[in-house]
XYZ file of C-alpha atoms in Angstrom:
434
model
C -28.896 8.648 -19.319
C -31.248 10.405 -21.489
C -34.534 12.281 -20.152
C -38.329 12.097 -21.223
C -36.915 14.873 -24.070
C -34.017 12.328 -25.378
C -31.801 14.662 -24.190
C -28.475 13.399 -22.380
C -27.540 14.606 -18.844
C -23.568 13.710 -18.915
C -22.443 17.182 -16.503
C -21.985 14.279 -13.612
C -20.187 11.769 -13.023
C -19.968 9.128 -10.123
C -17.141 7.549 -8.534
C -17.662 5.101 -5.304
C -14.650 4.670 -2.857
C -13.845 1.383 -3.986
C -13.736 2.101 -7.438
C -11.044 4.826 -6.691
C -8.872 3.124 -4.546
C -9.469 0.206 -7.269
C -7.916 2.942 -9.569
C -5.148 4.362 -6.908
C -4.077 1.151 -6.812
C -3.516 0.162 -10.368
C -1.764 3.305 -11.108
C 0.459 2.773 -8.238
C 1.315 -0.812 -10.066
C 1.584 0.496 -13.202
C 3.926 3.303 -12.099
C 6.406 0.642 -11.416
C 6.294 -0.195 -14.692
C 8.730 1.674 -17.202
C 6.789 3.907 -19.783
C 3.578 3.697 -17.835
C 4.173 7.221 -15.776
C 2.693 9.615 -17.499
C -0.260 6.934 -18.093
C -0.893 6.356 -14.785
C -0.680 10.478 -13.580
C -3.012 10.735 -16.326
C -5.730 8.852 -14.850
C -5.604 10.037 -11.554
C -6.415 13.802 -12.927
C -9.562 14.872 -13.068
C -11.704 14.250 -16.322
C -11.406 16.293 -19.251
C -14.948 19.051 -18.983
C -16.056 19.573 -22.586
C -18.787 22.462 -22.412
C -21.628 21.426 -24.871
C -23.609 24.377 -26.158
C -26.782 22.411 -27.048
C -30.082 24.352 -28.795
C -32.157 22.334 -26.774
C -34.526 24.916 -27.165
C -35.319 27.533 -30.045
C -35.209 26.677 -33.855
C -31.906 24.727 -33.750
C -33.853 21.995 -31.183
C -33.665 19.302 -33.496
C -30.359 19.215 -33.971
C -29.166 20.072 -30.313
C -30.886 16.532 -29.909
C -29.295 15.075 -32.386
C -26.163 16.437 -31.389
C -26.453 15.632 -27.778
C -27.002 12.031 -28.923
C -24.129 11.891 -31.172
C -21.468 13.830 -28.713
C -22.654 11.277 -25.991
C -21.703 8.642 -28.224
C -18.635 9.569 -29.528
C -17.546 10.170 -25.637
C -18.451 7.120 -24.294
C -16.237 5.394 -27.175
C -13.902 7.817 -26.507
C -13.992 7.062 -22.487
C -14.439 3.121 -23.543
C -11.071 3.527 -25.394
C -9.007 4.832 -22.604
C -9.987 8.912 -22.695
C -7.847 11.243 -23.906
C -4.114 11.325 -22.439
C -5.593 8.617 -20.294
C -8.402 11.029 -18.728
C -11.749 10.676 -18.977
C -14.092 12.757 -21.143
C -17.104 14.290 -19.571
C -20.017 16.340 -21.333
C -21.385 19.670 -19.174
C -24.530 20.481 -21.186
C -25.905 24.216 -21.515
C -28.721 25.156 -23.627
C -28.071 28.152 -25.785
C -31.954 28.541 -26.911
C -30.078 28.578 -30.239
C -30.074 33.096 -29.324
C -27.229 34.651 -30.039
C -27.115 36.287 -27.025
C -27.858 33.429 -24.556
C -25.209 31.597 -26.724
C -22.083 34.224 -25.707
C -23.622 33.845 -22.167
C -23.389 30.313 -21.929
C -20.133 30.292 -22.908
C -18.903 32.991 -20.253
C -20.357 30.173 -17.946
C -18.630 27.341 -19.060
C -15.709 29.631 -18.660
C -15.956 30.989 -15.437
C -18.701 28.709 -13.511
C -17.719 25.254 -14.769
C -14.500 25.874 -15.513
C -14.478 23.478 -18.843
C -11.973 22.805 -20.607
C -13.009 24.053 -23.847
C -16.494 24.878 -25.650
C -18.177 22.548 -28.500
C -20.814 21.722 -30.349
C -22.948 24.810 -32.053
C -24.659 24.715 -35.006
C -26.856 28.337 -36.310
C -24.196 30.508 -37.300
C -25.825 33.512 -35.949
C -25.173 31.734 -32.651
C -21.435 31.140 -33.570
C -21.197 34.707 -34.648
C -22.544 35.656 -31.446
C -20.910 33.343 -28.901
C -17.402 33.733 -30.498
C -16.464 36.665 -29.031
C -16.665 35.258 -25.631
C -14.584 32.170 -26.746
C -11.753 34.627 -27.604
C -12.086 37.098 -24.498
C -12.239 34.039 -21.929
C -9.159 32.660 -24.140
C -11.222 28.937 -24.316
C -11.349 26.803 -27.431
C -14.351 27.398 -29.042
C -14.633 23.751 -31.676
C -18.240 24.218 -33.381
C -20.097 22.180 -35.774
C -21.196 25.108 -37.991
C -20.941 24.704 -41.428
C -21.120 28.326 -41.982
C -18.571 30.354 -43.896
C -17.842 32.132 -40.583
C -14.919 30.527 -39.176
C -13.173 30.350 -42.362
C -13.660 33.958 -43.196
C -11.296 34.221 -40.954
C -13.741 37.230 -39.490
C -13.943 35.779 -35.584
C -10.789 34.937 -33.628
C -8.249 32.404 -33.075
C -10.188 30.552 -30.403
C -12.719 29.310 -33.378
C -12.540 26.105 -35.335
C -14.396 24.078 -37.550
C -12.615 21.065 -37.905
C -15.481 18.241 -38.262
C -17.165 19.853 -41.097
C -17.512 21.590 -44.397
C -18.287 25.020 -44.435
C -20.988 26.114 -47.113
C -18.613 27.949 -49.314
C -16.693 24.388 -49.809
C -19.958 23.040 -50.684
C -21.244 24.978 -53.094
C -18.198 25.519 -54.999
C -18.148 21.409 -54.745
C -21.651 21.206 -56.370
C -21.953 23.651 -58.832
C -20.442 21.834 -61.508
C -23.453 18.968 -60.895
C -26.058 21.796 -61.102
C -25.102 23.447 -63.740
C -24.574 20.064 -66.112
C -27.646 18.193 -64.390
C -30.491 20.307 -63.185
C -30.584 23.460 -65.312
C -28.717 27.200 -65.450
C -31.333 29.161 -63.980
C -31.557 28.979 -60.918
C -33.851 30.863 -58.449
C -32.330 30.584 -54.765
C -34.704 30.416 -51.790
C -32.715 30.929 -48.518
C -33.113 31.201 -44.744
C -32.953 35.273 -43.921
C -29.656 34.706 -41.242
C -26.247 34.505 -41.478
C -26.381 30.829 -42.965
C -28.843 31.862 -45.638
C -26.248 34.522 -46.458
C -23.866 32.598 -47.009
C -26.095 30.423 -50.236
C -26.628 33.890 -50.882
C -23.322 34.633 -51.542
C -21.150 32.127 -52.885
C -23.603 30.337 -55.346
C -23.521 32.997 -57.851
C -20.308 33.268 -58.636
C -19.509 29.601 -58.219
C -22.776 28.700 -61.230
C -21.517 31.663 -63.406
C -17.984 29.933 -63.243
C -19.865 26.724 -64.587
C -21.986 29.013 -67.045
C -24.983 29.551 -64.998
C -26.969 32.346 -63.401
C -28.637 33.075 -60.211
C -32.429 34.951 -61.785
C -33.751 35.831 -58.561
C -33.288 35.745 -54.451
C -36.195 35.154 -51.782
C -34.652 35.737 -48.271
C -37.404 33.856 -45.779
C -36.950 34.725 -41.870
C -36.492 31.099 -40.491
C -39.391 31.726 -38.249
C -41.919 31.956 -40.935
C -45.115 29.786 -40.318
C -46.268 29.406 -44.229
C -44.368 30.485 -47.321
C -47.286 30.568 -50.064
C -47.251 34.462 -50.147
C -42.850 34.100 -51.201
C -43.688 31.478 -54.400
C -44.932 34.443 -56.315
C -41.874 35.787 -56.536
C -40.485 32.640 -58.245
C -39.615 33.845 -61.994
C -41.213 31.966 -64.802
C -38.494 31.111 -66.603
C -36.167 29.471 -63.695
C -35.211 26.402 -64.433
C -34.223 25.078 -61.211
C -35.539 26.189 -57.199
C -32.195 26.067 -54.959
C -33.927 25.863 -51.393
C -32.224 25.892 -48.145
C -34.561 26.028 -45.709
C -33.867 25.539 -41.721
C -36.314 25.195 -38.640
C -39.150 23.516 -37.327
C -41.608 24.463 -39.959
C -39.529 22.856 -42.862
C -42.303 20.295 -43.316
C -44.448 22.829 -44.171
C -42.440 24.183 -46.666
C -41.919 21.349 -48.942
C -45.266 21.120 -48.773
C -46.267 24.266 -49.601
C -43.803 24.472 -52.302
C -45.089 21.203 -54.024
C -49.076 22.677 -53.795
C -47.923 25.589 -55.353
C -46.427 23.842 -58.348
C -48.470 20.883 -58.373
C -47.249 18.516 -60.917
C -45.523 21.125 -63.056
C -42.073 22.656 -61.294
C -38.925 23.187 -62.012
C -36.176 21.045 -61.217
C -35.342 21.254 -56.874
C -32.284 21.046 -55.559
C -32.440 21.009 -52.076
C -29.899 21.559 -49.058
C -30.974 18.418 -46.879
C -31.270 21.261 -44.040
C -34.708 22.174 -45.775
C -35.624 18.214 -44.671
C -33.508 17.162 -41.708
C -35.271 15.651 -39.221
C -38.255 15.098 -41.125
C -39.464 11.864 -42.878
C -39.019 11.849 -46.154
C -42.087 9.514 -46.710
C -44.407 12.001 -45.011
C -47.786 13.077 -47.091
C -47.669 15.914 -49.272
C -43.759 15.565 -50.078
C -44.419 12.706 -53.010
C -43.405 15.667 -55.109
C -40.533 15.790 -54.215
C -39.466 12.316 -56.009
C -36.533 12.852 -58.460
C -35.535 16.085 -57.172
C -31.728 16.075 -55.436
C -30.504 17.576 -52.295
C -27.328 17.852 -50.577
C -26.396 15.946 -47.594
C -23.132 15.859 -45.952
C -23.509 12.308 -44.271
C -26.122 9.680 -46.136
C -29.535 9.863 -44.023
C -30.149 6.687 -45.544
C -27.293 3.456 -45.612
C -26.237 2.956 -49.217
C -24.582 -0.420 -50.723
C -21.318 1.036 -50.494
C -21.264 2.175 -46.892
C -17.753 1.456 -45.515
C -16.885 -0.856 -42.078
C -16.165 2.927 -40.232
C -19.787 4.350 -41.013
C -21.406 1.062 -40.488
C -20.389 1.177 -37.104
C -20.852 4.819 -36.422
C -24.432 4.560 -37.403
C -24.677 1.486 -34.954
C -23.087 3.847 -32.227
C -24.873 7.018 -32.760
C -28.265 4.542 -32.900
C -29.764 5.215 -36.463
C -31.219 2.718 -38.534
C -30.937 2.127 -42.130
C -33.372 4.738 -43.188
C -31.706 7.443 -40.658
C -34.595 7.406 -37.890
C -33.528 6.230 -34.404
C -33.514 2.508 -33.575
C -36.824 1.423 -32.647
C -38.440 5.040 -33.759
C -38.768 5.015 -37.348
C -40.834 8.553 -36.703
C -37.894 9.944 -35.186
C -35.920 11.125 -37.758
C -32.358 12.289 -37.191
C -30.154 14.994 -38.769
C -27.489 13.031 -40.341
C -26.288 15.307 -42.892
C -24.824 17.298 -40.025
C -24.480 15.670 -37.253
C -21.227 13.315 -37.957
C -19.670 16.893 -37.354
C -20.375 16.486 -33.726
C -18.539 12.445 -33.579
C -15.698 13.626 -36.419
C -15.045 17.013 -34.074
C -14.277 15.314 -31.202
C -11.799 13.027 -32.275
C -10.168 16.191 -33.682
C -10.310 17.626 -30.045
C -8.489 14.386 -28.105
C -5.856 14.080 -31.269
C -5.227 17.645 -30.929
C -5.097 17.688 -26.950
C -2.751 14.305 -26.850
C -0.682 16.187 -29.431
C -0.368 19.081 -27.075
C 0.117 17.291 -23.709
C -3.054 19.352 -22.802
C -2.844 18.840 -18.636
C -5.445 21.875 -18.076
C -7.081 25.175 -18.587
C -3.022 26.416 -18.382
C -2.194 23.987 -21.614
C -5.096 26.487 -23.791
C -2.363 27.947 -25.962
C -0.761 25.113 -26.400
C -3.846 23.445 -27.503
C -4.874 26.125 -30.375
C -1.545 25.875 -31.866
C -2.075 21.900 -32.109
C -4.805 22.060 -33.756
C -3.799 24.396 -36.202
C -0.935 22.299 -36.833
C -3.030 19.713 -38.036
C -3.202 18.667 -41.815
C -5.539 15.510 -43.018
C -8.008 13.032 -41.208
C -8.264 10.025 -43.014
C -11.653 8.322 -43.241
C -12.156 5.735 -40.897
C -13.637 4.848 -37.344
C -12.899 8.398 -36.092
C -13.740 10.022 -39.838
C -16.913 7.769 -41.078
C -17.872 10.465 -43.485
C -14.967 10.253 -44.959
C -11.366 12.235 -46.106
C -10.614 15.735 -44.780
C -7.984 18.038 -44.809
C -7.696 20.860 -42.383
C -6.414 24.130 -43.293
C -4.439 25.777 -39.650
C -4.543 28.989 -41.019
C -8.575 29.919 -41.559
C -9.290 26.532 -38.565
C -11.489 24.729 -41.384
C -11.609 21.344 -42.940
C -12.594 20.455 -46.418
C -14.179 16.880 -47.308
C -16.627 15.141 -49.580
C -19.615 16.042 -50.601
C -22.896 13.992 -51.469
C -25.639 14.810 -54.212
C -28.822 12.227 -53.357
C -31.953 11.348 -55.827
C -35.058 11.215 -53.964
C -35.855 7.508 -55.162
C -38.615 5.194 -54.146
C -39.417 7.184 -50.974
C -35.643 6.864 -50.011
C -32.664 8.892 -50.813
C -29.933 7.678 -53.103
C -26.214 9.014 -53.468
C -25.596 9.829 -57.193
C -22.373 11.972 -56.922
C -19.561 12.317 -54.379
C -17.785 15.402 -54.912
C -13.622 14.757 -54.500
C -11.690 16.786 -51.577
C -10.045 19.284 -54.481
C -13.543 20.091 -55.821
C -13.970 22.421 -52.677
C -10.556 23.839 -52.384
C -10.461 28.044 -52.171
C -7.655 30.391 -51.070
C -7.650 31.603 -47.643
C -8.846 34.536 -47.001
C -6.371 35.570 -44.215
C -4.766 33.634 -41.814
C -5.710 33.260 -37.529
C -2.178 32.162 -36.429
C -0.611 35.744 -37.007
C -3.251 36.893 -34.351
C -2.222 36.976 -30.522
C -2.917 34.052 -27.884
């Protein structure tokens, strides 16, 4: 049930005496039956405790909602459909204060205090960089919904996947192309000052110089930042197109600053979608932003070609057709990432049934699953569509959408193909210890 915040309070379950000996009793009928044993031992275990690291507070709070409300649904259809192995699923929330610190904290707790089965469900990467040495110390699956090139740097540990979403190297290499031959060559980036932002930093460059295109100039911007006039300055003349990634609860104000600066003369934007998730698109002040393009991972907004599997999840996850929550159109949600959360979890129960996963014991057994995995084909459990999973840096590679900013709505134009975001490891987890 959700609270006066929207957040979701799943860390208890209830189950009256009748309902138990309702369920004693139809395992002890089904037991009789042949290929029904390990069904019916199943269900008499206790549920499955899925740790939920949720920013419910700090800069990260508007996706830990979003998240929360996503991983909530995804479990109960999960739960609805039998559970995993025939066990229920069950959500033990913790909020991180998306810190760094708190974050490796709350996952010692989940470890030791609630005993969970594994971790799931960060987002900042600084957070992730932070928390993931706990996840490998404590020896507990740590499945987070990152997009960071973190976990496939292979630079954490073997407890660390990412296998519900694209990491931003993938991305970037996926888009350049697009860029380069649509927007313009010279590109000024403007970037969050964290471990994320780093990461835009990074792999643009070489991926627009591959395409013919340069990177002019850098602004680094500490996601904190109240107003970001004084940074516009530094914008050169001659760029041709401003690559902005901005994240936190003072987005809004971005755009808008960037679009008074400018006025009706600016370059060409391409945004990251992170530099408007959660905020409406139709909201004064951003009318400048119509015709400029930004990256989303998931549509925010239902296009004519949406298939039966994202129809549905959209229905589950309640979002409307312009990406607010049913019945709130001010309540925007954070669609772009927040399949990650539904997609990841499905990866968790495939990879656990795969296993046999009975417990905390079955950890081991659990990583090496997972890393065994190869593809996830797009459907009720994949609505955003096609993945493959590489075992050996724990990261999946999908599609990628470029939208228009169109009539106050956003618009796919271009869906990147699987291979466009295809690199060579960079080393390989399953050669490290369990």
């Amino acid at each position: 049930m959700a609270d006066k915040n929207g957040f979701f309070d799943l860390s208890k379950t209830t189950l009256s005496r009748r309902t138990a000996l309702k369920g004693i009793a139809a395992g002890a009928g089904l037991a009789l039956a042949p290929g029904f044993v390990r069904y019916s031992q199943a269900q008499s275990s206790a549920p499955i405790k899925i740790g939920f690291q949720s920013h419910r507070t700090g800069i990260g709070a508007a996706y830990g909602r979003w998240y929360e409300k996503t991983s909530a649904a995804a479990v109960k259809a999960i739960n609805d459909a039998g559970g995993i192995g025939g066990r229920k699923v069950e959500l033990v929330i913790e909020d991180d204060g998306t810190d760094p610190a708190r974050g490796a904290e709350v996952v010692n707790k989940f470890a030791k205090q609630h005993k969970t089965d594994i971790v799931f469900g960060t987002l900042f990467s600084h957070v992730v960089i932070g928390s993931a040495p706990a996840a490998g110390e404590n020896k507990i699956p740590y499945f987070v919904v990152s997009e960071g090139h973190h976990v496939a740097s292979t630079k954490l540990n073997r407890y660390v996947f990412q296998p519900g979403i694209t990491d931003v190297k993938s991305q970037i290499q996926s888009m350049a192309p697009w860029i380069a031959a649509n927007a313009g060559k010279k590109v000024t980036q403007i970037f969050p000052d964290f471990a994320f932002g780093y990461d835009h930093r990074d792999y643009l460059p070489p991926a627009l110089k591959a395409q013919g295109g340069d990177v002019i100039a850098q602004i680094a911007i500490p996601p904190t930042e109240a107003s970001f006039t004084k940074y516009f300055p530094q914008i050169p003349a001659e760029t041709e197109v401003i690559y902005h990634v901005m994240v936190g609860p003072a987005v809004l104000t971005f755009v808008k600053e960037l679009g008074e600066f400018y006025g009706s003369q600016r370059p060409q934007l391409f945004g990251f979608i992170d530099s408007l998730e959660a905020v409406d698109i139709n909201s004064p002040g951003l009318e400048f932003l119509d015709g400029s393009h930004f990256w989303e991972g998931s549509p925010r907004y239902a296009q004519p070609d949406d298939s039966a599997a994202q129809k549905a999840y959209r229905a589950a996850v309640g979002i409307d057709d312009n990406g607010a929550a049913v019945g709130d159109p001010k309540d925007v949600s954070t669609a772009a990432h927040m399949f990650g959360c539904w997609e990841t979890l499905y990866v968790v129960k495939k990879a656990m049934e795969d296993a046999g996963y009975k417990g905390p014991e079955d950890r081991a057994k659990l990583v090496e699953a997972t890393e065994a995995l190869k593809e996830f084909g797009e459907g009720p459990e994949h609505p955003q569509g096609p993945k493959t999973f590489n075992g050996k840096i724990h990261q999946c590679f999908g599609i990628q959408n470029i939208s228009k900013v169109e009539g106050g709505k956003l618009k796919v134009v271009h869906k990147t193909k699987i291979e466009d975001g295809l690199y060579e490891p960079e080393g390989d987890y399953t050669t490290q210890a369990l």
